[in-house]
Coordinates of C-alpha atoms and ligand atoms in Angstrom, one line a residue:
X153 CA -6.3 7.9 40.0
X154 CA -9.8 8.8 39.1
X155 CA -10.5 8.4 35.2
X156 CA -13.5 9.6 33.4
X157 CA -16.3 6.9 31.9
X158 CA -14.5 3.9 33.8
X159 CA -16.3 2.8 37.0
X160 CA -13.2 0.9 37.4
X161 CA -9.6 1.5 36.4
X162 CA -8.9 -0.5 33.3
X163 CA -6.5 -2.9 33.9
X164 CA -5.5 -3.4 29.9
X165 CA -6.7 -5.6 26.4
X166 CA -10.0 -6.4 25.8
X167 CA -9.4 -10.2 24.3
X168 CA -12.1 -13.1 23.4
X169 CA -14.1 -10.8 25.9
X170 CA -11.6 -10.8 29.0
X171 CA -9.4 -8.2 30.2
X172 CA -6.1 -8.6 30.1
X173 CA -3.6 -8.4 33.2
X174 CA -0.4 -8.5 32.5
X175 CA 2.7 -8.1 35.4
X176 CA 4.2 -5.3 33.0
X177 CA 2.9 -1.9 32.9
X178 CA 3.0 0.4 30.7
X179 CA 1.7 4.5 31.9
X180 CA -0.6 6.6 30.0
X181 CA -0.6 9.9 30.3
X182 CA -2.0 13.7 29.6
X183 CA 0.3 15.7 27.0
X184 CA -0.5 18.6 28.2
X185 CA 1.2 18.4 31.7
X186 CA 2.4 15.1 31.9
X187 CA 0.2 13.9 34.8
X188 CA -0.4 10.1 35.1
X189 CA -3.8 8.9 33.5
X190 CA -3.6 4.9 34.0
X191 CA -1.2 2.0 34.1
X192 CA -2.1 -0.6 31.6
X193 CA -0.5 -4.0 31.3
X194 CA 1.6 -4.0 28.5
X195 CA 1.0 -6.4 25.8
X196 CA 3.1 -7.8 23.6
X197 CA 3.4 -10.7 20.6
X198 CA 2.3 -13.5 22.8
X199 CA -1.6 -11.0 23.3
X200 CA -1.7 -10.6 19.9
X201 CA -1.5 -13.7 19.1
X202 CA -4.1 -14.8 21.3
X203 CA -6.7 -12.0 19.8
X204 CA -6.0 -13.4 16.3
X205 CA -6.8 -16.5 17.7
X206 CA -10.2 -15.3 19.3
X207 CA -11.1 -13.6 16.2
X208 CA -10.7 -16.9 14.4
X209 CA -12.6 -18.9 16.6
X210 CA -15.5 -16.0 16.3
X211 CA -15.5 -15.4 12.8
X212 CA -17.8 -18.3 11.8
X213 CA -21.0 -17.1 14.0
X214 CA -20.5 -13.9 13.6
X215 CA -20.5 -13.8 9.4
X216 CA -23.3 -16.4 9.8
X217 CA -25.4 -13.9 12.1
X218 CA -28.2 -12.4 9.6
X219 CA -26.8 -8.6 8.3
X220 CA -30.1 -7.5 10.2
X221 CA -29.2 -9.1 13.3
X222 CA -25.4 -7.9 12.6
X223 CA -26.7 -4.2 12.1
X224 CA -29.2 -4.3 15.2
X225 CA -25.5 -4.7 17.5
X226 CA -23.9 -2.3 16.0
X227 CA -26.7 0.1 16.1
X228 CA -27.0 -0.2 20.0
X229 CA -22.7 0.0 20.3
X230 CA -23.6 3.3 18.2
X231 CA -26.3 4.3 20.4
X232 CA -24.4 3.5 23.8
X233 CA -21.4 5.5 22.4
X234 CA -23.5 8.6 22.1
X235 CA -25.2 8.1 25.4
X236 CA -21.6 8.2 26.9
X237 CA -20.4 11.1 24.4
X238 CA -19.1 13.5 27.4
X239 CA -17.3 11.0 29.2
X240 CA -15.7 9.1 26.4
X241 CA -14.9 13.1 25.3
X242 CA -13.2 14.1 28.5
X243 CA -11.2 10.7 28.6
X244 CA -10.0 11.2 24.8
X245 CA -9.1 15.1 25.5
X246 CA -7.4 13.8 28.8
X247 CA -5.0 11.2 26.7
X248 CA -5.0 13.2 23.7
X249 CA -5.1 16.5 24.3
X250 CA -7.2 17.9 21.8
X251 CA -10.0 20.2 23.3
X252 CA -13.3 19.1 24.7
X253 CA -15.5 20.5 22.1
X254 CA -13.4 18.4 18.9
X255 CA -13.3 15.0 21.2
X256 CA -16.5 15.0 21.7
X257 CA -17.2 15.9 17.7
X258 CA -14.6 13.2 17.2
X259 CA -16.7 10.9 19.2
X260 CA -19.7 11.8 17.4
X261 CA -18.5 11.4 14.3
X262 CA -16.8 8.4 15.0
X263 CA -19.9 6.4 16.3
X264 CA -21.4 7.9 12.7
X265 CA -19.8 5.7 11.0
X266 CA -20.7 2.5 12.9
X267 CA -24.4 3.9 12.3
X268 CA -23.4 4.6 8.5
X269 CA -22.0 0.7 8.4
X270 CA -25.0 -0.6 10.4
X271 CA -26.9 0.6 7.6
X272 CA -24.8 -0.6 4.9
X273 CA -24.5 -4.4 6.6
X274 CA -28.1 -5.0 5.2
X275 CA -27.2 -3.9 1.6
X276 CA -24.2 -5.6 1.1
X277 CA -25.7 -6.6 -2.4
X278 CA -24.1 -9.3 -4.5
X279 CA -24.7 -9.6 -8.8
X280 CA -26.6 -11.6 -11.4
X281 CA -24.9 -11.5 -14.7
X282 CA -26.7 -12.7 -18.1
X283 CA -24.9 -16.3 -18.7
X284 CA -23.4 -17.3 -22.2
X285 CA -26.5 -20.0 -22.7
X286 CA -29.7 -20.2 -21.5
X287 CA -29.1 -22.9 -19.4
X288 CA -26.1 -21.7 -17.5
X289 CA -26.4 -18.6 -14.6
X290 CA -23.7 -16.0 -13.0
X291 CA -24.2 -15.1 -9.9
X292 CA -21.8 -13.1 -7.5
X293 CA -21.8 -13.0 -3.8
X294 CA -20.3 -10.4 -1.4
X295 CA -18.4 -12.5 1.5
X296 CA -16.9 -11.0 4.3
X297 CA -13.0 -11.3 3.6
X298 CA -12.2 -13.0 7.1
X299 CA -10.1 -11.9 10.6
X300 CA -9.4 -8.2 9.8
X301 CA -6.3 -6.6 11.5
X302 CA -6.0 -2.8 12.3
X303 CA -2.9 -0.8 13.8
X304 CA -4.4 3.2 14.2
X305 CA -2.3 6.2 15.3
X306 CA -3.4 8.8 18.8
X307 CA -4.3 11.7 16.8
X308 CA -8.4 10.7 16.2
X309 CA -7.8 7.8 19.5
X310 CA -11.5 6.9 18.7
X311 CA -12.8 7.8 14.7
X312 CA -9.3 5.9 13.4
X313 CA -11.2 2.4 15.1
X314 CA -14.9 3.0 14.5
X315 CA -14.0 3.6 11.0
X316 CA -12.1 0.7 10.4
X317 CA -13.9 -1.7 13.0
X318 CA -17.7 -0.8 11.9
X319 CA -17.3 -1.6 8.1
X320 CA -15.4 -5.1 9.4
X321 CA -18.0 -6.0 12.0
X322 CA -20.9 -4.8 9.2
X323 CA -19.3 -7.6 6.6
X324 CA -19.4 -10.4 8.9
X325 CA -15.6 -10.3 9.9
X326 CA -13.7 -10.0 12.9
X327 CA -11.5 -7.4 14.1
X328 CA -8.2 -6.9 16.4
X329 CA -6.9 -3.6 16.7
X330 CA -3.5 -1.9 18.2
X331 CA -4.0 1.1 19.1
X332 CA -1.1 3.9 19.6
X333 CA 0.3 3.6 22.8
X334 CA 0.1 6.9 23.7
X335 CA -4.4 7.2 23.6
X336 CA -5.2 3.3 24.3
X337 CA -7.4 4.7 26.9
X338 CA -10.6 5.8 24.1
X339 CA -10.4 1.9 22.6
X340 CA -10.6 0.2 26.0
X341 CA -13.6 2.3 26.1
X342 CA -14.8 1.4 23.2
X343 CA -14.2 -2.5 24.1
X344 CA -16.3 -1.9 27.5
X345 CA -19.0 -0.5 25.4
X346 CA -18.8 -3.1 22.8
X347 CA -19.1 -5.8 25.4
X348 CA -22.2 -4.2 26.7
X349 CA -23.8 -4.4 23.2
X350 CA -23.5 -7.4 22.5
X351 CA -20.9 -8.1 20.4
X352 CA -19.7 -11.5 20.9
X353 CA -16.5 -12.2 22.5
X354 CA -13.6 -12.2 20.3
X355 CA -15.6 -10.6 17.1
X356 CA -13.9 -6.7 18.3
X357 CA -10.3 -7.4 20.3
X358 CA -8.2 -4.5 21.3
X359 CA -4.7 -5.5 22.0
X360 CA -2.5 -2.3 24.3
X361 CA 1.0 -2.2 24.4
X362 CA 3.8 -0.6 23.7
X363 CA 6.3 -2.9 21.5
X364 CA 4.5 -2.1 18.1
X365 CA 6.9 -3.5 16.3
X366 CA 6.5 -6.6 17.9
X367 CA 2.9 -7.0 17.9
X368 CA 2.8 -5.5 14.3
X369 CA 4.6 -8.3 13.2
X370 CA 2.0 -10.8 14.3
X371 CA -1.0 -8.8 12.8
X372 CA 1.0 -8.4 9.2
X373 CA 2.3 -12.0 9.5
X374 CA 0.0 -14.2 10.7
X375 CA -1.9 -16.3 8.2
X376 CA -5.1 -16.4 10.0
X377 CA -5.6 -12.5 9.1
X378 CA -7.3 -12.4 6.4
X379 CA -6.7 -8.0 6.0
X380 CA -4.7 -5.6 7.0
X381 CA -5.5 -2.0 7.9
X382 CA -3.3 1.0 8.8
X383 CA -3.4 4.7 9.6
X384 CA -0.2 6.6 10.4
X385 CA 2.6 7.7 9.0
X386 CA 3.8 6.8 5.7
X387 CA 7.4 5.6 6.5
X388 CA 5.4 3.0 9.3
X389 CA 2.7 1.9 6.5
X390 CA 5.6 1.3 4.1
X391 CA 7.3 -1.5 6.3
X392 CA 4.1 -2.9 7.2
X393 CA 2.4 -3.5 3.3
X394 CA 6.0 -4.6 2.8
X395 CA 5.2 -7.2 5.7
X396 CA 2.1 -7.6 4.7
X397 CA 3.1 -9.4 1.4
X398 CA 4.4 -12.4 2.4
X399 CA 1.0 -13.7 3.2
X400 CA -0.5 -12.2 0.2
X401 CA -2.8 -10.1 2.7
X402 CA -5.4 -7.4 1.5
X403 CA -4.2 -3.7 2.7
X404 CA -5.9 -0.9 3.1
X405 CA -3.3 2.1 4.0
X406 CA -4.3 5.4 5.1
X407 CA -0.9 7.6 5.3
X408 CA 0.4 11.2 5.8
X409 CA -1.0 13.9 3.3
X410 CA 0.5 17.3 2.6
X411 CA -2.5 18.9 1.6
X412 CA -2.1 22.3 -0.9
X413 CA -4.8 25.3 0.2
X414 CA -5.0 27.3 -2.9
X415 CA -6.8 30.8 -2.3
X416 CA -7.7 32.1 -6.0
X417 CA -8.3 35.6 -6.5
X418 CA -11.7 35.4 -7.0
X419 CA -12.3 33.2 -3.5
X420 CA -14.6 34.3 -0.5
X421 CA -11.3 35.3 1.3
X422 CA -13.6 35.5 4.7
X423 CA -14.8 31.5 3.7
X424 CA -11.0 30.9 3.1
X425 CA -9.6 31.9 6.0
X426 CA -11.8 30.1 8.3
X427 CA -12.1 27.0 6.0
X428 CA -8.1 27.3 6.7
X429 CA -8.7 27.8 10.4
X430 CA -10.7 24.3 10.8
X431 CA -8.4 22.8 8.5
X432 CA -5.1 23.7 9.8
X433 CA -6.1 24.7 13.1
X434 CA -8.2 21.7 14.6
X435 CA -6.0 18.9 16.6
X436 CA -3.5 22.0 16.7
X437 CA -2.4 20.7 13.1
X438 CA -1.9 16.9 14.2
X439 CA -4.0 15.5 11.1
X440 CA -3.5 13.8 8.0
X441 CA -5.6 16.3 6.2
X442 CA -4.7 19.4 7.6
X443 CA -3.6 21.9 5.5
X444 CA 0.4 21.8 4.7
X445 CA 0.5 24.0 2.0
X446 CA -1.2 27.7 1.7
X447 CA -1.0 28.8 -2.1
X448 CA -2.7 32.6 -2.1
X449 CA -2.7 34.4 -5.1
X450 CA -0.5 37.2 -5.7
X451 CA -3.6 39.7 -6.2
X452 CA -5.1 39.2 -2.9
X453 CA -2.2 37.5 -0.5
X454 CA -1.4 40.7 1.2
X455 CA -5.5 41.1 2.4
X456 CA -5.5 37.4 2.7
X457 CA -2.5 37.3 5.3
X458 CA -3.7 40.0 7.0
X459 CA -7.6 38.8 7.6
X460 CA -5.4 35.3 8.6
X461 CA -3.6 36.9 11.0
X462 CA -6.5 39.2 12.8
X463 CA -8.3 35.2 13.2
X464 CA -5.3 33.7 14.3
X465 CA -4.7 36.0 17.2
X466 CA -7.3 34.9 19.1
X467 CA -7.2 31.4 19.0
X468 CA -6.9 30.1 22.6
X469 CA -3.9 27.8 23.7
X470 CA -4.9 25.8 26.9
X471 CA -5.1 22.2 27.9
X472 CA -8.3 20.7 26.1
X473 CA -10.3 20.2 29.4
X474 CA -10.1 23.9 29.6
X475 CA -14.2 25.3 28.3
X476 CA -12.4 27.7 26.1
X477 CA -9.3 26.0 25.0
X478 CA -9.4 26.1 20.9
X479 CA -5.4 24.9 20.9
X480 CA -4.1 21.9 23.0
X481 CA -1.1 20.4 23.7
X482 CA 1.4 18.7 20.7
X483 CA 1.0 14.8 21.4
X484 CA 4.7 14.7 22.8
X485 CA 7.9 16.8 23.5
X486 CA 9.8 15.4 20.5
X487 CA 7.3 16.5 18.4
X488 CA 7.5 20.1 19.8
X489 CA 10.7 19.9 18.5
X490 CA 10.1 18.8 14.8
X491 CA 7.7 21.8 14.9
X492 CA 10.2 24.1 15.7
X493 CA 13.1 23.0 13.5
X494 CA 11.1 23.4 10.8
X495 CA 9.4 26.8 11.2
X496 CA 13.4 27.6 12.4
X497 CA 15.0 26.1 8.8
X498 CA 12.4 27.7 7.0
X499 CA 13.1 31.9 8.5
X500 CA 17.2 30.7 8.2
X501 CA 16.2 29.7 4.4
X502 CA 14.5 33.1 4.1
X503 CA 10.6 33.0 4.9
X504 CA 9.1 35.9 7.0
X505 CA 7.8 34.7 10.9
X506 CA 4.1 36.8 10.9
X507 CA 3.0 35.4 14.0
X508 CA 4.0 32.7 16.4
X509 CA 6.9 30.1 15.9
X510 CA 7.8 28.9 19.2
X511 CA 5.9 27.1 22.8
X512 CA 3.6 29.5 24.5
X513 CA 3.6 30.7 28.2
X514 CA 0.6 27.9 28.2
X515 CA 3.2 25.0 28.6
X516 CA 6.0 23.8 26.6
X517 CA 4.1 21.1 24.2
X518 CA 1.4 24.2 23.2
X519 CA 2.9 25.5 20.0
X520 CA 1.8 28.8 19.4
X521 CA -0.3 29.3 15.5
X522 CA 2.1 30.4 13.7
X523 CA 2.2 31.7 10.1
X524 CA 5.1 31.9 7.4
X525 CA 5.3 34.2 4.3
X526 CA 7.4 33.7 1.4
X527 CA 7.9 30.2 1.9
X528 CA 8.5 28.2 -1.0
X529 CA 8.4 24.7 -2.4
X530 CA 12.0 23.9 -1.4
X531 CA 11.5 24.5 2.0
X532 CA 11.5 21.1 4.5
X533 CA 8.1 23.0 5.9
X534 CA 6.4 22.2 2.4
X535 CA 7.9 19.3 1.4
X536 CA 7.0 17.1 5.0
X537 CA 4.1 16.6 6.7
X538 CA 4.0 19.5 9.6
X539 CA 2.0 17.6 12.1
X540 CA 1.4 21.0 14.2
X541 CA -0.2 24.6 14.1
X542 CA 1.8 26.0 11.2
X543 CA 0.8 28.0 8.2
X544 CA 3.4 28.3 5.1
X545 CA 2.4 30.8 3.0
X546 CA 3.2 30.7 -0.5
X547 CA 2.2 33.6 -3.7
X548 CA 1.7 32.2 -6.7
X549 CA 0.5 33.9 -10.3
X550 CA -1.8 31.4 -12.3
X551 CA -3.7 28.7 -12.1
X552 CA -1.2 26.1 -14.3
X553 CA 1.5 27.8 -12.0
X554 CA -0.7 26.7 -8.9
X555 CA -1.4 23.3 -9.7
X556 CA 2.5 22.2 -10.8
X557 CA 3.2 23.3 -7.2
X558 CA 0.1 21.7 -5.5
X559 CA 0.9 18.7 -7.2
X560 CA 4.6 18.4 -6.4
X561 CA 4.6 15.9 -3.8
X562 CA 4.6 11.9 -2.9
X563 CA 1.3 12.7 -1.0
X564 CA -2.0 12.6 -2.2
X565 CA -4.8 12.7 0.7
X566 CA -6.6 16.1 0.3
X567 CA -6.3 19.5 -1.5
X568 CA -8.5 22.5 -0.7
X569 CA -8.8 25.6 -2.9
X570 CA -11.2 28.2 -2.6
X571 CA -12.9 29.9 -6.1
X572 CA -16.3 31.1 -7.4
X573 CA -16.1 30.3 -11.1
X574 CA -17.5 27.5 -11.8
X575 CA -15.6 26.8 -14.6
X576 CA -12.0 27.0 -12.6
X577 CA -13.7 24.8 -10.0
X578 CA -14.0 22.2 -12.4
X579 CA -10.9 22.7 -14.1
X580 CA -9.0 22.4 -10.9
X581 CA -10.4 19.8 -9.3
X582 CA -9.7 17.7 -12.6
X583 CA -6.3 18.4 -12.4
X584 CA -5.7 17.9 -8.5
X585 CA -3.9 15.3 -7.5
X586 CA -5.3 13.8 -4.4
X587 CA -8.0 11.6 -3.0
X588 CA -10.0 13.5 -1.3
X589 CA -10.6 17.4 -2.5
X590 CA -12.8 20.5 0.1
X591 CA -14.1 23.3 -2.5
X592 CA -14.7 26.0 -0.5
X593 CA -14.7 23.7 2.5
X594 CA -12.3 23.2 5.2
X595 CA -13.2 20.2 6.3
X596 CA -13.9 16.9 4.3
X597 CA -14.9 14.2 6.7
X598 CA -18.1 12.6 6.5
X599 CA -18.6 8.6 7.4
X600 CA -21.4 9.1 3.9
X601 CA -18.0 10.1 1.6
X602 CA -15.0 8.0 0.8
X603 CA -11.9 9.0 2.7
X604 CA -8.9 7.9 1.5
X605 CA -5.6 8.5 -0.6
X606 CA -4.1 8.3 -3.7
X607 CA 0.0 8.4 -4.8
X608 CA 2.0 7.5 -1.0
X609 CA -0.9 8.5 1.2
X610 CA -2.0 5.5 0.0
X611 CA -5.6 3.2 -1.2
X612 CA -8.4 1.9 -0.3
X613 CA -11.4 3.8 1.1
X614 CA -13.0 4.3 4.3
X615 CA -16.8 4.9 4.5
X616 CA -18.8 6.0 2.1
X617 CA -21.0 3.3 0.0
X618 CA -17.8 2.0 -1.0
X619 CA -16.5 1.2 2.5
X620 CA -17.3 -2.2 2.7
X621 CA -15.2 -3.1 -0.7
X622 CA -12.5 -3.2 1.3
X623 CA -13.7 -5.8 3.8
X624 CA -15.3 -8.5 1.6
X625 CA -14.3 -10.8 -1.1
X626 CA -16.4 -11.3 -4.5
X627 CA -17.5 -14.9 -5.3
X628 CA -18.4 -15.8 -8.5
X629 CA -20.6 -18.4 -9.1
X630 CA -21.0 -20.3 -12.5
X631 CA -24.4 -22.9 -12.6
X632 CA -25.2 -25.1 -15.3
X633 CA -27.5 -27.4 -16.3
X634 CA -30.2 -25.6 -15.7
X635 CA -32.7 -26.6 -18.3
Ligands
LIG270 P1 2.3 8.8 14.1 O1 3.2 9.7 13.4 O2 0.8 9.1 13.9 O3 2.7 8.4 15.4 P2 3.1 6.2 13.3 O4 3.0 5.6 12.0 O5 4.4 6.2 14.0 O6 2.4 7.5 13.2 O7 2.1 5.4 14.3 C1 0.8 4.9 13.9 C2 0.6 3.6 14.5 O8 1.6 2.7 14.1 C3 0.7 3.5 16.1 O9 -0.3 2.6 16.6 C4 2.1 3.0 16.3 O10 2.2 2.4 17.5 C5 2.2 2.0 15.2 N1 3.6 1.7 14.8 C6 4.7 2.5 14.8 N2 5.8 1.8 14.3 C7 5.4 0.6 14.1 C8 6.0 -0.6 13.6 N3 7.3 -0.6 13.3 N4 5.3 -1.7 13.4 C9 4.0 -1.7 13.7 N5 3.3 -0.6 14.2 C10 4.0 0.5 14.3

């Protein structure tokens, strides 16, 4: 088995600095034709428990290491993560699927953020407040919060970590992750390189293995975690903040969306449709963000469908390790099959199939782009997360009309809509429901801007100036007797 960016096949958890060997295995492998990638030794509570413990033991140097020498770390993980971009690239499209040219943007944009929290480590700024008398003083410090806990889903196998990992490290607290069983592969890479930077053994742990439930357990439960952070699905994030609360934890939760597109009849319908080409298109639909919901007004969704259609057309399906592949592989076959019974319940329920709507001669798990009209708000297709390269089309009349249907759902990650008047830009975007809102823009993510939910997708924010929140405590400090 040769595997890109490893001189050595890994052998499995990266804990207090070691690797783990366990006697039982679990396989990784490519979704887009099943091949073997790596056998990993498959953790389970007993690993986790022993990375919590690591993390504990590091925690006091680590938040006692000057933010300047803190950021210095990170910024040479950063800069080793870059210098390996197309290897740790081919290794994520290999476990993923996604193609080469998005992993290695996702691996660019994930080591932006540890730059972003590098940066941030040395401005963690704390608060004087004027005191009652003249003798007394309030002062606040920022502290980190302690060991930080993370479970992250395969869809962005590297970003999902960085994200939640650089903001940790930046505050001065330790990390253990689980990744998705399905892309462990990208976060052992990211241990090797984090080892190679310096970080101290058992500050960043990255426990493998397949009994999530089990090892999700000890990272909600145990009282030495100080914080809890998810990504994934919101029935999974559910039962784990409802674990979380028995210790009282601090939870950051970053769940599904079902993000409305709203093309208004005065919108750049060229901008549109290629902002709705990166947004539903990239990671063949797979993310939290993508677009779930296409809302075209009435005036132009005839010219709008069919400028969609010429675009979608030529979208290449091929495994991501393909040069020209644009669509990859669905992570697994049961997903395939969600895919399909939606797009099939929505044509029985009466929406029209323009393009698309079953697995192309590429393989079984490539789901062709497929695009729905007259689909409507009752349909399963609008109401769940699709997770795959499917666009419901939906007419609507007017802009209150528009934003009671956008707004009709538990979700509230990100909304798109597409107008030129200023006015409706600002009336809309009032009015929208969600965390996270692109205006004219496909794509929101940026390590500078806050990502993050409101409603079931979820709270807290990741990135942004307001990334660290989530990672430190406030300590308030009242002197007296000062005169
Ligand atoms: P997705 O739809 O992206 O697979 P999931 O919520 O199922 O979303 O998975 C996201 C992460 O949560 C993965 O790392 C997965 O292993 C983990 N996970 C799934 N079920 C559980 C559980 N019961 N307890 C803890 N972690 C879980």
């Amino acid at each position: 088995m040769t595997i890109p960016f490893f001189s050595q096949p890994p052998v499995g958890s990266y804990i207090a600095g070691e690797w783990f060997a366990g006697k039982k295995k679990f396989l990784v492998r490519n979704p887009a034709d099943d091949s073997t990638l790596a056998q990993l030794a498959d953790a389970n509570e007993q690993q986790a428990l022993h990375a919590v413990n690591a993390a504990t033991e590091a925690l006091f140097a680590w938040s006692a290491l000057p933010a300047a020498t803190r950021a210095a770390i990170l910024e040479v993980w950063h800069d080793l993560i870059l210098s390996n971009q197309d290897e740790l690239a081919l290794l994520l499209t290999l476990e993923q699927g996604k193609p080469l040219k998005e992993a290695k943007t996702e691996i660019a944009y994930g080591a932006s953020y540890i730059k972003w929290f590098a940066a941030e480590a040395i401005r963690l700024y704390g608060d004087t407040i004027p005191a009652a008398a003249s003798n007394k003083a309030i002062l606040v410090l920022r502290q980190p919060v302690g060991v930080v806990a993370a479970i992250t889903p395969w869809n962005f196998p590297n970003a999902m970590i960085t994200r939640k990992a650089a903001a940790a490290l930046a505050a001065g607290c330790t990390f253990v992750v689980k990744p998705a069983a399905e892309t462990p592969l990208s976060a052992l890479a990211l241990a090797t390189l984090a080892q190679q930077a310096g970080i101290p053994s058992g500050v960043f742990n990255v426990v493998v293995g397949t009994d999530a439930k089990a090892i999700g357990e000890v990272l909600t439960a145990n009282q030495q975690i100080q914080k809890f952070s998810f990504t994934g699905s919101t029935a999974v994030g559910k039962k784990l903040l409802a674990q979380c609360a028995a210790s009282v934890k601090r939870v950051t939760m970053e769940l599904g969306g079902n993000a409305p597109f709203i093309v208004f009849d005065d919108a750049d319908l060229d901008a549109a449709v290629s902002g709705l080409i990166a947004s539903k298109f990239r990671n063949a639909g797979q993310t939290c963000v993508s677009a779930n919901r296409v809302f075209v007004h009435n005036s132009v969704s005839k010219q709008f469908s069919t400028k969609l259609l010429e675009a979608v057309v030529d979208l290449k399906l091929a495994p991501g390790s393909e040069p020209d592949s644009q669509i990859g592989p669905l992570i697994s076959d049961s997903a395939v099959v969600r895919v399909q019974q939606l797009v099939n319940a929505a044509i029985e329920d009466g929406a029209c199939l323009l393009c698309g709507g079953r697995a192309d001669v590429a393989g079984r798990r490539f789901y062709q782009p497929t695009i729905l009209a007259d689909t409507d708000m009752s349909m399963a297709v609008c109401q769940q997360e699709i997770f795959g390269p499917v666009v419901p089309l939906i007419s609507f009349d007017n802009e209150e009309e528009v934003l009671a249907l956008a707004n009709d759902t538990d979700a509230g990650l990100a909304a798109y809509f597409y107008s030129r008047d200023i006015g409706r830009v600002f009336r809309v975007a009032r009015q929208l429901q969600f965390g996270m809102l692109g205006i004219n823009e496909g794509i929101v993510s940026n390590a500078a801007a806050p990502f993050g939910g409101i409603k079931q997708s979820g709270f807290g924010r990741e990135g942004s100036k307001y990334g660290l929140d989530d990672y430190t405590d406030l300590k308030y400090m009242a002197l007296g007797g000062l005169d």
